[in-house]
Amino acid sequence: MKPTRPVEKADLFLEWLRPQQRDLETYCRRLLWDPQELPDAIHNTLMRAVTHIERCQDAAHFRAWMFKILTHEALALNRKHARVARFEFQVEPQELERLAEAEPEAPWGRPGELSSWQESLEDHLDLALKSLTDPERAVLLLRAIGCFKYQEIAEELDLPVGSVMGYLARARNKMQAALRRKQTTRLEEL
Amino acid sequence: MNCHEAINLWSSYRDGELDPSFCGEIQNHLAVCADCRRFFEAQERFDDAVARSLQKGQATASLWRRQESAIRAALESRAHETDTVSFWAGLLWPGRAFYGALAALWVALLAANWMADANGPRPLPTPTANRQDLLAEQRRQFRSLLMATDYEQPEPATHPLGPQSRSRPAPGRPPFTLHRQTTAVATLS
């Protein structure tokens, strides 16, 4: 970052930050176990970015750099809830195995029913996300919201590219299993 | 490529991260396998729907406004701290010229030491004839001074046993004579 005066630095930082605000907030809200911690996570991320502002040289790397800091902050906050995550939102391995087979019964398998399923998806999405482990959730969200390449995700999470591929495939399978379970429960309730 | 392999590679194929040769193989397989084609379409619809739902969201204006103020305040306070530190640093700590001169001096000392070592060890000084004569003269003077001190120094008047007490030898002990003193001096020399 070239400017030396604090006002210029702040202006440039905010100029780069504004287009990313929506994605950063959406990503953080989905990644956090407790959405109430969103302001803390955002604030900590921005303060850390300001402290190390010299490390970001240009706008091209700013987005990935901010997502990286935000991911680490959110995962640090999530560690408080790790025990709950492990015991309450676990997807059974049998459900994942069943997904390896073709699934005509799944609602997204029938195009005509996709719109009604999409409506109910919003209700269950957060719970389905909680069935993922932190790395799986981070990889899935970085791909879906951040639209990053595998290589960029690997650099942001300090993981090998192969691990990113594995986490993403597992996350998608778990999401399907969790959403299908919720859909079935909802149909039974009706 | 069989169905199992194609299904395993679906995620990377969907994201366009697969090697082009694998992509070709998958496309060839999908062209002949209706089940896999149906599976891939269903998965794509699912992934699109989930991604659309995940991307929904708005930036909370009040939150970001607060954060912008915090960023400006943090950068200004950081600049102030940096200015203060650099002022005291400039005042208390020497600059690059000082450290450069120090390094040059250290290198010069190192070179001088190395050159001295390269010339070989310096021989120890040997006693000369004059030096031997001087030592003998000093010994002679010291011996005469010691003898004169022993005979001319008066007894202290405040001795508890009186002025003659030290001249009496202790029982069973020979008297302190000049012979004993000269022997001691000879031994020393």
XYZ file of C-alpha atoms in Angstrom:
379
model
C 0.000 0.000 0.000
C 1.657 3.187 -1.252
C 0.120 6.132 0.712
C 1.936 7.133 3.856
C -0.498 9.526 5.522
C -3.095 7.815 7.753
C -6.031 9.547 6.083
C -4.919 8.387 2.644
C -4.302 4.876 3.941
C -7.755 4.728 5.490
C -9.380 6.059 2.324
C -7.654 3.511 0.125
C -8.392 0.672 2.541
C -12.066 1.585 2.693
C -12.205 2.016 -1.068
C -11.008 -1.559 -1.460
C -13.188 -2.809 1.378
C -16.564 -1.428 0.287
C -17.129 -3.766 -2.694
C -16.303 -6.733 -0.454
C -18.522 -5.841 2.505
C -21.555 -7.839 1.423
C -19.601 -10.990 0.596
C -17.509 -10.734 3.744
C -20.546 -10.338 5.963
C -22.496 -13.125 4.270
C -19.517 -15.445 4.451
C -18.859 -14.623 8.086
C -22.498 -15.039 9.077
C -22.595 -18.501 7.502
C -19.225 -19.571 8.835
C -19.798 -18.556 12.437
C -21.404 -21.031 14.744
C -23.097 -18.234 16.664
C -24.274 -15.353 14.390
C -24.323 -13.054 17.428
C -20.552 -13.008 17.202
C -20.597 -11.450 13.742
C -19.696 -7.869 14.857
C -16.792 -9.195 16.923
C -15.465 -11.279 14.052
C -15.739 -8.402 11.567
C -14.168 -5.939 13.985
C -11.264 -8.247 14.869
C -10.667 -8.944 11.190
C -10.574 -5.286 10.228
C -8.333 -4.336 13.138
C -5.919 -7.100 12.249
C -5.967 -6.027 8.610
C -5.270 -2.424 9.612
C -2.378 -3.524 11.827
C -0.762 -5.441 8.961
C -1.914 -3.128 6.206
C 1.556 -2.965 4.645
C 1.370 -6.650 3.745
C -1.376 -6.029 1.215
C 0.266 -4.497 -1.828
C -2.621 -4.155 -4.284
C -6.352 -4.469 -4.765
C -6.016 -7.774 -6.610
C -4.922 -9.588 -3.451
C -7.071 -7.613 -1.052
C -10.181 -9.766 -1.388
C -8.371 -13.063 -0.796
C -6.345 -11.500 2.015
C -9.473 -10.253 3.816
C -11.225 -13.596 3.420
C -8.172 -15.321 4.843
C -8.072 -13.131 7.947
C -11.822 -13.388 8.413
C -11.712 -17.187 8.127
C -9.085 -17.450 10.845
C -10.970 -15.065 13.132
C -14.283 -16.886 12.660
C -12.726 -20.309 13.185
C -11.061 -19.026 16.360
C -14.458 -17.909 17.649
C -16.009 -21.234 16.608
C -13.590 -23.212 18.764
C -15.699 -22.305 21.795
C -18.568 -24.293 20.301
C -16.539 -27.224 18.991
C -17.895 -29.655 21.581
C -21.511 -28.858 20.722
C -20.768 -29.173 17.010
C -19.282 -32.606 17.458
C -22.199 -34.175 19.315
C -25.352 -32.454 18.159
C -24.962 -32.080 14.413
C -23.256 -35.209 13.286
C -24.262 -36.799 9.972
C -24.315 -40.578 10.074
C -21.829 -42.256 7.705
C -24.605 -44.522 6.371
C -26.397 -41.507 4.945
C -23.260 -40.425 3.127
C -22.853 -43.900 1.666
C -26.399 -43.877 0.386
C -25.682 -40.630 -1.447
C -23.014 -42.316 -3.532
C -25.866 -44.099 -5.305
C -28.201 -42.373 -7.718
C -31.047 -40.742 -5.801
C -34.266 -40.291 -7.742
C -36.123 -39.680 -4.468
C -34.152 -36.540 -3.679
C -36.255 -33.403 -4.324
C -33.492 -31.736 -6.341
C -33.460 -34.818 -8.561
C -36.827 -33.775 -9.999
C -36.669 -30.379 -11.743
C -40.386 -29.735 -11.320
C -40.159 -29.790 -7.514
C -37.037 -27.679 -7.273
C -38.810 -24.372 -6.609
C -40.818 -25.668 -3.654
C -37.752 -27.359 -2.282
C -35.794 -24.113 -2.697
C -38.266 -22.337 -0.410
C -37.776 -24.838 2.363
C -34.038 -24.827 1.763
C -33.669 -21.410 3.369
C -35.088 -22.704 6.638
C -32.716 -25.630 6.896
C -29.561 -24.243 5.365
C -28.025 -22.988 8.599
C -28.699 -26.258 10.378
C -27.286 -28.202 7.446
C -24.159 -26.057 7.535
C -23.744 -26.915 11.206
C -23.475 -30.572 10.279
C -20.125 -29.765 8.629
C -16.799 -29.501 10.364
C -15.099 -26.114 10.385
C -12.713 -26.810 7.478
C -15.505 -28.333 5.390
C -17.755 -25.359 6.035
C -14.968 -22.886 5.283
C -14.063 -24.600 2.008
C -17.693 -24.863 0.893
C -18.410 -21.215 1.689
C -15.195 -19.921 0.146
C -16.171 -21.720 -3.036
C -19.866 -20.788 -3.001
C -19.675 -17.199 -1.718
C -16.106 -16.160 -2.414
C -16.009 -17.996 -5.799
C -12.330 -18.767 -5.196
C -10.317 -21.330 -7.120
C -9.107 -24.430 -5.299
C -5.559 -23.083 -5.279
C -6.679 -19.815 -3.667
C -8.726 -21.668 -1.052
C -5.721 -23.847 -0.295
C -3.571 -20.761 0.265
C -6.179 -19.094 2.446
C -6.602 -22.114 4.690
C -2.973 -23.289 4.557
C -4.043 -26.654 3.158
C -2.900 -28.763 0.197
C -5.110 -28.537 -2.903
C -5.932 -32.240 -2.575
C -7.327 -31.652 0.904
C -9.464 -28.804 -0.406
C -10.938 -31.117 -3.063
C -11.640 -33.747 -0.432
C -13.212 -31.312 2.025
C -15.412 -29.800 -0.671
C -16.699 -33.140 -1.945
C -17.404 -34.292 1.618
C -19.100 -31.004 2.488
C -21.428 -31.256 -0.502
C -22.335 -34.831 0.372
C -22.982 -33.938 3.997
C -25.115 -30.976 3.006
C -27.222 -33.203 0.800
C -27.610 -35.733 3.589
C -28.535 -33.100 6.149
C -30.984 -31.326 3.836
C -32.595 -34.562 2.808
C -33.015 -35.508 6.458
C -34.635 -32.149 7.190
C -36.861 -32.459 4.116
C -38.018 -35.904 5.193
C -38.736 -34.668 8.713
C -40.707 -31.757 7.320
C -42.789 -34.009 5.058
C -43.501 -36.332 7.987
C -44.621 -33.359 10.078
C -46.991 -32.252 7.308
C -13.867 -44.546 -16.852
C -16.638 -46.293 -14.906
C -19.634 -44.813 -13.057
C -17.961 -44.900 -9.627
C -14.946 -42.923 -10.829
C -17.121 -40.405 -12.637
C -19.277 -39.806 -9.535
C -16.193 -39.379 -7.356
C -14.840 -36.708 -9.691
C -18.121 -34.834 -9.955
C -17.225 -32.060 -7.497
C -13.989 -31.076 -9.247
C -15.633 -31.466 -12.661
C -18.422 -29.124 -11.605
C -15.933 -26.465 -10.446
C -13.824 -26.712 -13.609
C -10.774 -27.716 -11.585
C -10.246 -31.086 -13.207
C -7.402 -31.974 -15.529
C -8.556 -31.601 -19.190
C -7.857 -35.256 -19.931
C -10.164 -36.332 -17.060
C -12.816 -33.884 -18.289
C -12.752 -35.526 -21.687
C -13.100 -38.964 -20.135
C -16.050 -37.860 -18.014
C -17.789 -36.283 -21.006
C -17.291 -39.481 -22.986
C -18.753 -41.494 -20.101
C -21.744 -39.158 -19.723
C -22.451 -39.494 -23.417
C -23.028 -43.233 -23.000
C -24.338 -43.524 -19.379
C -27.833 -42.151 -18.781
C -27.760 -42.817 -15.010
C -24.603 -40.813 -14.509
C -25.927 -38.063 -16.730
C -29.061 -37.848 -14.577
C -26.948 -37.890 -11.415
C -24.711 -35.086 -12.694
C -27.705 -32.935 -13.654
C -29.346 -33.457 -10.293
C -26.146 -32.628 -8.441
C -25.668 -29.502 -10.504
C -29.184 -28.322 -9.712
C -28.588 -28.997 -6.038
C -25.280 -27.160 -6.028
C -26.725 -24.166 -7.879
C -29.647 -23.955 -5.473
C -27.412 -24.179 -2.398
C -24.931 -21.647 -3.784
C -27.758 -19.204 -4.579
C -29.105 -19.549 -1.063
C -25.690 -19.177 0.504
C -24.936 -16.042 -1.504
C -28.092 -14.306 -0.297
C -27.333 -11.600 2.188
C -26.946 -7.892 2.678
C -24.248 -5.751 4.198
C -25.501 -4.257 7.452
C -24.971 -0.528 6.935
C -24.743 0.413 10.612
C -22.182 -2.306 11.323
C -19.883 -1.220 8.502
C -20.288 2.453 9.319
C -19.066 1.754 12.852
C -16.200 -0.282 11.480
C -15.158 2.508 9.107
C -14.911 4.925 12.018
C -12.911 2.360 13.963
C -10.537 1.863 11.032
C -9.895 5.596 10.687
C -9.320 5.961 14.430
C -6.997 2.942 14.503
C -4.911 4.185 11.591
C -4.595 7.680 13.096
C -3.593 6.376 16.532
C -1.148 4.001 14.892
C 0.406 6.868 12.924
C 0.680 8.907 16.130
C 2.402 6.016 17.927
C 4.771 5.555 15.004
C 5.641 9.263 15.020
C 6.329 9.209 18.773
C 8.475 6.111 18.540
C 10.425 7.424 15.559
C 11.061 10.743 17.376
C 12.532 9.017 20.443
C 14.300 6.478 18.298
C 15.988 9.258 16.329
C 16.904 11.010 19.524
C 18.212 8.069 21.520
C 19.443 5.579 19.014
C 22.407 6.315 16.734
C 21.886 6.297 13.005
C 23.270 4.160 10.220
C 26.537 6.147 10.034
C 27.344 5.195 13.613
C 26.751 1.517 13.029
C 28.721 1.719 9.783
C 31.694 3.270 11.552
C 31.430 0.670 14.306
C 31.440 -2.130 11.762
C 34.448 -0.600 9.951
C 36.366 -0.330 13.228
C 35.564 -3.919 14.091
C 36.755 -5.087 10.674
C 39.980 -3.060 11.028
C 40.660 -4.609 14.453
C 39.987 -8.053 13.089
C 42.392 -7.462 10.184
C 45.106 -6.135 12.489
C 44.741 -9.144 14.759
C 44.913 -11.491 11.806
C 48.053 -9.806 10.458
C 49.734 -9.982 13.865
C 48.966 -13.692 14.048
C 50.285 -14.188 10.520
C 53.733 -12.839 11.536
C 54.147 -15.569 14.150
C 54.280 -15.432 17.988
C 56.360 -12.679 19.541
C 59.493 -14.048 21.474
C 59.582 -13.521 25.228
C 62.233 -11.015 26.455
C 65.407 -12.726 27.823
C 67.189 -11.342 30.897
C 70.252 -9.384 29.872
C 73.538 -8.841 31.797
C 72.487 -5.381 32.878
C 69.206 -6.710 34.170
C 71.005 -9.413 36.196
C 73.269 -6.765 37.710
C 70.318 -4.590 38.576
C 68.526 -7.472 40.311
C 71.657 -8.356 42.320
C 72.022 -4.725 43.416
C 68.363 -4.573 44.436
C 68.748 -7.774 46.474
C 71.837 -6.396 48.246
C 70.086 -3.142 49.091
C 67.038 -4.953 50.369
C 69.166 -7.218 52.598
C 71.029 -4.290 54.158
C 67.811 -2.393 54.684
C 66.254 -5.365 56.425
C 69.225 -5.794 58.770
C 69.324 -2.095 59.579
C 65.604 -2.069 60.333
C 65.922 -5.022 62.689
C 68.665 -3.467 64.808
C 67.746 0.206 64.735
C 64.010 0.107 65.264
C 63.189 0.878 68.941
C 60.722 -1.161 70.903
C 57.310 0.457 71.244
C 56.918 2.081 74.635
C 53.370 0.883 74.995
C 54.223 -2.849 74.904
C 52.343 -4.584 77.737
C 55.428 -6.451 78.928
C 57.767 -3.431 78.850
C 60.581 -2.374 76.489
C 62.786 -5.483 77.106
C 60.067 -8.113 76.754
C 60.674 -8.958 73.043
C 64.440 -9.533 73.572
C 63.687 -12.442 75.899
C 63.178 -15.663 73.977
C 60.324 -17.936 74.802
C 61.108 -21.021 76.878
C 62.561 -23.835 74.682
C 62.949 -21.516 71.615
C 66.321 -20.208 70.354
C 66.769 -16.443 70.329
C 66.045 -14.509 67.096
C 69.459 -13.907 65.581
C 70.943 -12.134 62.580
C 71.891 -15.514 61.154
C 68.250 -16.572 60.849
C 67.305 -13.352 59.090
C 70.093 -13.533 56.534
C 69.221 -17.164 55.812
C 65.620 -16.145 55.105
C 66.710 -13.348 52.802
C 69.100 -15.678 50.964
C 66.272 -18.170 50.506
C 64.034 -15.441 49.138
C 66.686 -14.183 46.710
